[in-house]
C-alpha cells in the first residue's frame, strides 16, 4: 500500500502528508544543492511533487537499524 495516493501534490498538501511546515519544503527546494523530494515548477507560484518521486525519495532516506548494545 502506498503512503501517497494522489498523482501530484502541492507544497501545502505534501507538507501536511509529511507532517512538516510548508516553509520546510520551500527551504529544501532553495538549498544549494537542493534537498528534499524532486519537484516540478509549474509557474512562478506553483510547485508540484509527483507521488512516485516522493515515495522513492522517502525510500532512499530509510534507515535500517542493526542490533545494538541495548537489544536483547
CSV table of C-alpha atoms in Angstrom, one decimal:
chain,number,residue,atom,x,y,z
A,1,UNK,CA,0.0,0.0,0.0
A,2,UNK,CA,1.4,3.4,-1.0
A,3,UNK,CA,1.8,6.2,1.5
A,4,UNK,CA,0.8,8.8,-1.1
A,5,UNK,CA,-2.3,8.1,-3.1
A,6,UNK,CA,-2.7,11.1,-5.4
A,7,UNK,CA,-0.6,11.5,-8.6
A,8,UNK,CA,0.6,15.1,-7.7
A,9,UNK,CA,0.8,17.2,-4.6
A,10,UNK,CA,1.1,20.9,-4.0
A,11,UNK,CA,3.6,22.2,-1.5
A,12,UNK,CA,0.9,22.6,1.2
A,13,UNK,CA,-0.6,19.1,0.5
A,14,UNK,CA,2.8,17.4,0.7
A,15,UNK,CA,3.8,19.3,3.8
A,16,UNK,CA,0.6,18.0,5.5
A,17,UNK,CA,1.4,14.4,4.4
A,18,UNK,CA,5.0,14.6,5.6
A,19,UNK,CA,4.0,16.5,8.8
A,20,UNK,CA,6.4,19.3,8.2
A,21,UNK,CA,5.7,23.0,7.6
A,22,UNK,CA,5.4,24.2,4.0
A,23,UNK,CA,8.3,26.5,4.7
A,24,UNK,CA,10.5,23.4,5.2
A,25,UNK,CA,9.7,22.2,1.7
A,26,UNK,CA,10.4,25.7,0.3
A,27,UNK,CA,13.8,25.8,2.2
A,28,UNK,CA,14.7,22.3,0.9
A,29,UNK,CA,13.9,23.5,-2.7
A,30,UNK,CA,16.1,26.6,-2.4
A,31,UNK,CA,19.0,25.0,-0.7
A,32,UNK,CA,22.2,24.6,-2.7
A,33,UNK,CA,22.3,21.8,-3.6
A,34,UNK,CA,18.5,21.3,-3.5
A,35,UNK,CA,17.3,18.9,-0.7
A,36,UNK,CA,14.0,17.1,-0.3
A,37,UNK,CA,12.0,15.3,-2.9
A,38,UNK,CA,12.2,16.1,-6.6
A,39,UNK,CA,9.7,18.8,-7.7
A,40,UNK,CA,8.4,20.5,-10.8
A,41,UNK,CA,8.0,24.2,-11.1
A,42,UNK,CA,4.7,24.7,-13.0
A,43,UNK,CA,4.8,28.5,-12.7
A,44,UNK,CA,6.5,31.2,-10.5
A,45,UNK,CA,4.0,30.4,-7.7
A,46,UNK,CA,3.1,26.8,-8.3
A,47,UNK,CA,5.3,23.8,-7.5
A,48,UNK,CA,4.1,20.2,-7.7
A,49,UNK,CA,5.5,17.0,-6.4
A,50,UNK,CA,5.0,13.6,-8.0
A,51,UNK,CA,3.7,10.9,-5.6
A,52,UNK,CA,6.1,8.4,-7.2
A,53,UNK,CA,9.1,10.7,-6.8
A,54,UNK,CA,8.2,11.4,-3.2
A,55,UNK,CA,7.8,7.7,-2.4
A,56,UNK,CA,11.2,7.0,-4.0
A,57,UNK,CA,12.8,9.9,-2.1
A,58,UNK,CA,11.4,8.6,1.2
A,59,UNK,CA,12.7,5.0,0.5
A,60,UNK,CA,16.1,6.5,-0.2
A,61,UNK,CA,16.1,8.1,3.2
A,62,UNK,CA,15.1,4.9,5.1
A,63,UNK,CA,17.3,4.0,8.0
A,64,UNK,CA,17.6,0.3,8.8
A,65,UNK,CA,18.7,-0.3,12.3
A,66,UNK,CA,21.0,-3.1,13.3
A,67,UNK,CA,21.2,-4.9,16.6
A,68,UNK,CA,22.8,-2.5,19.1
A,69,UNK,CA,24.0,-2.8,22.6
A,70,UNK,CA,20.5,-2.2,24.0
A,71,UNK,CA,18.9,-5.0,22.1
A,72,UNK,CA,18.3,-8.3,23.9
